[in-house]
Amino acid sequence: MDFIEVLKGRRSIRSFLPQEVPEEDIREIVELATLAPSAGNKQDWQTIAIFNREIKLQMKKVIQDKLATLAKQAGVENPEAVSRRRINILFADAPVALVILTKPYRSLQDEILVKCGYTDQEVERLRMRPELQTIGGFIQSLLLAAYSYGYGTCWMVAPNVARPEMEQILGVKKPWSISALVALGRPAKEPGRKIVKPVSEVLKIIN
């Protein structure tokens, strides 16, 4: 598939066919994603591919429980409705849920800032979290690779509200932590046209 076609054709998919995904396809897609650039070329990314439905349902439950608890604490009128919002848990209905892990990145420049008296929060503000930029590049590459294989994906960060609980289920140990989830499978229907801002709104040229 032509690369420009891949860029133009990729969409966020929120419903999937109940069709098995070969493990080899996941291996090849993740391998392609590892070609993404990373801070200091540290390649601080890992992927957990979850095919097991019971594990996905356990993750779904802790997310729903956490959302219901938070909604009650916030005084939301119908906390159960908040916990049932599909956008938070749709990964559980996908053939594969990819859990993307990252870990903190600290460069020589970061160490210099700390020695100069900057707090961790100030360093993050100045450096704009290189590990998150790294993992963003990895995930975007993964989404494009998956699309080139005929799969639909949905990049999800809403489940992170229950990140500690999910990490316990999956046995994720520090310094690693969950950055995002990606639901993956064959799309159940063709997505609609993607509406994007005109380039004049997102590009400034300085000659």
Short mmCIF file of C-alpha atoms in Angstrom, two decimals:
data_model
loop_
_atom_site.label_atom_id
_atom_site.label_comp_id
_atom_site.label_asym_id
_atom_site.label_seq_id
_atom_site.Cartn_x
_atom_site.Cartn_y
_atom_site.Cartn_z
CA MET A 1 0.00 0.00 0.00
CA ASP A 2 1.30 3.46 -0.93
CA PHE A 3 2.47 5.41 2.13
CA ILE A 4 0.34 8.46 1.33
CA GLU A 5 -2.67 6.17 1.02
CA VAL A 6 -1.88 4.78 4.46
CA LEU A 7 -1.70 8.29 5.95
CA LYS A 8 -4.96 9.34 4.32
CA GLY A 9 -6.80 6.10 4.96
CA ARG A 10 -6.11 5.45 8.64
CA ARG A 11 -9.06 6.07 10.95
CA SER A 12 -9.91 5.44 14.58
CA ILE A 13 -12.03 2.27 14.61
CA ARG A 14 -14.40 1.62 17.51
CA SER A 15 -16.14 -1.58 16.41
CA PHE A 16 -14.48 -4.77 15.22
CA LEU A 17 -15.33 -8.04 13.54
CA PRO A 18 -15.03 -11.15 15.75
CA GLN A 19 -12.20 -12.35 13.56
CA GLU A 20 -8.99 -13.82 14.94
CA VAL A 21 -5.77 -11.89 14.48
CA PRO A 22 -2.67 -14.05 13.82
CA GLU A 23 0.07 -13.55 16.39
CA GLU A 24 2.58 -13.24 13.56
CA ASP A 25 0.76 -10.16 12.26
CA ILE A 26 1.12 -8.53 15.67
CA ARG A 27 4.83 -9.37 15.76
CA GLU A 28 5.39 -7.81 12.34
CA ILE A 29 3.32 -4.71 13.14
CA VAL A 30 5.18 -4.11 16.42
CA GLU A 31 8.51 -4.73 14.70
CA LEU A 32 7.67 -2.03 12.15
CA ALA A 33 6.66 0.33 14.96
CA THR A 34 10.08 -0.10 16.58
CA LEU A 35 11.57 1.78 13.63
CA ALA A 36 10.11 4.99 15.10
CA PRO A 37 12.51 7.64 16.43
CA SER A 38 13.06 7.78 20.17
CA ALA A 39 14.70 10.09 22.69
CA GLY A 40 18.40 9.26 22.84
CA ASN A 41 17.61 6.20 20.70
CA LYS A 42 16.76 4.46 23.99
CA GLN A 43 13.70 2.80 22.41
CA ASP A 44 11.93 2.86 25.78
CA TRP A 45 8.82 1.03 24.68
CA GLN A 46 7.27 -2.35 25.30
CA THR A 47 4.00 -3.85 24.09
CA ILE A 48 1.77 -6.40 25.77
CA ALA A 49 -0.58 -8.01 23.24
CA ILE A 50 -3.67 -9.35 25.00
CA PHE A 51 -5.72 -11.94 23.14
CA ASN A 52 -7.18 -13.47 26.31
CA ARG A 53 -10.77 -12.30 26.77
CA GLU A 54 -10.80 -12.89 30.53
CA ILE A 55 -7.83 -10.57 31.02
CA LYS A 56 -9.51 -7.91 28.90
CA LEU A 57 -12.68 -8.24 30.97
CA GLN A 58 -10.69 -7.90 34.21
CA MET A 59 -9.18 -4.68 32.88
CA LYS A 60 -12.60 -3.46 31.79
CA LYS A 61 -14.00 -4.07 35.27
CA VAL A 62 -11.30 -2.16 37.15
CA ILE A 63 -11.76 0.78 34.76
CA GLN A 64 -15.52 0.77 35.26
CA ASP A 65 -15.17 0.43 39.04
CA LYS A 66 -12.67 3.30 39.16
CA LEU A 67 -14.84 5.56 37.02
CA ALA A 68 -17.92 4.81 39.11
CA THR A 69 -16.02 5.58 42.33
CA LEU A 70 -14.65 8.86 40.96
CA ALA A 71 -18.05 9.88 39.61
CA LYS A 72 -19.65 9.26 43.02
CA GLN A 73 -16.93 11.29 44.75
CA ALA A 74 -17.53 14.11 42.27
CA GLY A 75 -21.26 14.04 42.94
CA VAL A 76 -22.24 13.03 39.41
CA GLU A 77 -25.97 12.29 39.26
CA ASN A 78 -25.62 8.92 37.49
CA PRO A 79 -22.14 7.50 38.19
CA GLU A 80 -22.98 4.13 36.63
CA ALA A 81 -23.63 5.83 33.30
CA VAL A 82 -20.12 7.30 33.46
CA SER A 83 -18.61 3.88 34.11
CA ARG A 84 -20.47 2.34 31.16
CA ARG A 85 -19.27 4.84 28.56
CA ARG A 86 -18.01 2.66 25.75
CA ILE A 87 -15.22 5.01 24.74
CA ASN A 88 -13.41 4.00 27.96
CA ILE A 89 -13.72 0.23 27.55
CA LEU A 90 -14.14 -0.63 23.85
CA PHE A 91 -10.75 -2.38 23.82
CA ALA A 92 -12.42 -5.29 25.65
CA ASP A 93 -14.49 -6.06 22.52
CA ALA A 94 -11.52 -5.93 20.13
CA PRO A 95 -9.78 -9.17 19.11
CA VAL A 96 -6.51 -7.77 20.48
CA ALA A 97 -5.78 -5.14 23.10
CA LEU A 98 -2.26 -3.75 22.86
CA VAL A 99 -0.96 -2.25 26.08
CA ILE A 100 1.87 0.18 25.41
CA LEU A 101 4.47 0.66 28.14
CA THR A 102 7.11 3.31 28.60
CA LYS A 103 9.51 4.39 31.34
CA PRO A 104 11.02 7.71 32.45
CA TYR A 105 13.78 9.17 30.30
CA ARG A 106 16.55 11.27 31.79
CA SER A 107 19.23 12.75 29.54
CA LEU A 108 22.50 14.48 30.40
CA GLN A 109 20.73 17.78 29.81
CA ASP A 110 18.07 16.80 32.33
CA GLU A 111 20.75 15.92 34.89
CA ILE A 112 22.41 19.31 34.34
CA LEU A 113 19.09 21.09 34.97
CA VAL A 114 18.62 19.13 38.21
CA LYS A 115 22.14 20.00 39.37
CA CYS A 116 21.35 23.65 38.64
CA GLY A 117 18.47 23.44 41.10
CA TYR A 118 15.52 22.86 38.78
CA THR A 119 12.75 20.70 40.21
CA ASP A 120 11.49 17.61 38.39
CA GLN A 121 8.35 19.55 37.45
CA GLU A 122 10.43 22.39 35.99
CA VAL A 123 12.58 19.93 34.05
CA GLU A 124 9.44 18.33 32.61
CA ARG A 125 8.08 21.74 31.62
CA LEU A 126 11.30 22.69 29.85
CA ARG A 127 11.90 19.30 28.24
CA MET A 128 8.26 18.47 27.39
CA ARG A 129 8.45 14.84 28.56
CA PRO A 130 10.70 13.20 25.92
CA GLU A 131 9.45 9.73 26.89
CA LEU A 132 5.89 10.72 25.99
CA GLN A 133 7.02 12.12 22.66
CA THR A 134 8.92 8.88 22.09
CA ILE A 135 5.92 6.69 22.84
CA GLY A 136 3.69 8.90 20.69
CA GLY A 137 5.93 8.27 17.70
CA PHE A 138 5.93 4.55 18.43
CA ILE A 139 2.14 4.38 18.68
CA GLN A 140 1.57 6.40 15.53
CA SER A 141 3.94 4.11 13.63
CA LEU A 142 2.09 1.11 15.06
CA LEU A 143 -1.30 2.48 13.93
CA LEU A 144 -0.04 3.09 10.40
CA ALA A 145 1.61 -0.33 10.21
CA ALA A 146 -1.60 -1.98 11.42
CA TYR A 147 -3.64 -0.14 8.79
CA SER A 148 -1.25 -1.28 6.05
CA TYR A 149 -2.02 -4.85 7.17
CA GLY A 150 -5.76 -4.21 6.87
CA TYR A 151 -6.47 -3.72 10.58
CA GLY A 152 -8.34 -0.96 12.32
CA THR A 153 -7.12 0.56 15.57
CA CYS A 154 -8.19 2.94 18.28
CA TRP A 155 -5.58 4.74 20.36
CA MET A 156 -6.91 5.00 23.90
CA VAL A 157 -5.71 6.93 26.96
CA ALA A 158 -9.01 7.10 28.88
CA PRO A 159 -8.35 3.67 30.50
CA ASN A 160 -5.30 5.18 32.24
CA VAL A 161 -7.64 6.37 34.97
CA ALA A 162 -7.19 2.83 36.33
CA ARG A 163 -3.54 2.49 35.40
CA PRO A 164 -2.34 1.16 38.79
CA GLU A 165 -5.07 -1.47 38.81
CA MET A 166 -4.34 -2.55 35.23
CA GLU A 167 -0.61 -2.71 35.95
CA GLN A 168 -1.31 -5.03 38.85
CA ILE A 169 -3.39 -7.32 36.62
CA LEU A 170 -0.66 -7.41 33.97
CA GLY A 171 2.31 -7.62 36.35
CA VAL A 172 3.88 -4.38 35.10
CA LYS A 173 6.82 -3.43 37.31
CA LYS A 174 8.57 -0.08 37.77
CA PRO A 175 10.20 1.76 36.08
CA TRP A 176 7.75 0.67 33.36
CA SER A 177 4.22 2.03 33.31
CA ILE A 178 1.22 1.94 30.98
CA SER A 179 1.14 4.84 28.55
CA ALA A 180 -1.82 3.89 26.35
CA LEU A 181 -3.97 1.07 25.01
CA VAL A 182 -4.60 0.30 21.35
CA ALA A 183 -7.66 -1.72 20.34
CA LEU A 184 -6.93 -3.71 17.16
CA GLY A 185 -8.94 -5.88 14.79
CA ARG A 186 -10.67 -5.99 11.43
CA PRO A 187 -13.08 -3.04 11.18
CA ALA A 188 -16.76 -3.95 11.46
CA LYS A 189 -17.68 -1.16 9.04
CA GLU A 190 -16.04 1.38 6.80
CA PRO A 191 -15.25 4.57 8.71
CA GLY A 192 -16.55 7.90 7.52
CA ARG A 193 -14.55 10.69 6.00
CA LYS A 194 -12.07 12.25 8.41
CA ILE A 195 -12.58 15.97 8.94
CA VAL A 196 -9.29 17.79 9.40
CA LYS A 197 -8.42 21.43 9.85
CA PRO A 198 -7.10 23.26 6.78
CA VAL A 199 -3.34 23.49 6.65
CA SER A 200 -3.61 27.29 6.93
CA GLU A 201 -4.82 26.81 10.53
CA VAL A 202 -2.00 24.48 11.60
CA LEU A 203 1.02 25.77 9.68
CA LYS A 204 3.00 28.98 10.17
CA ILE A 205 5.89 29.67 7.82
CA ILE A 206 8.71 32.01 8.82
CA ASN A 207 10.95 32.99 5.89
#
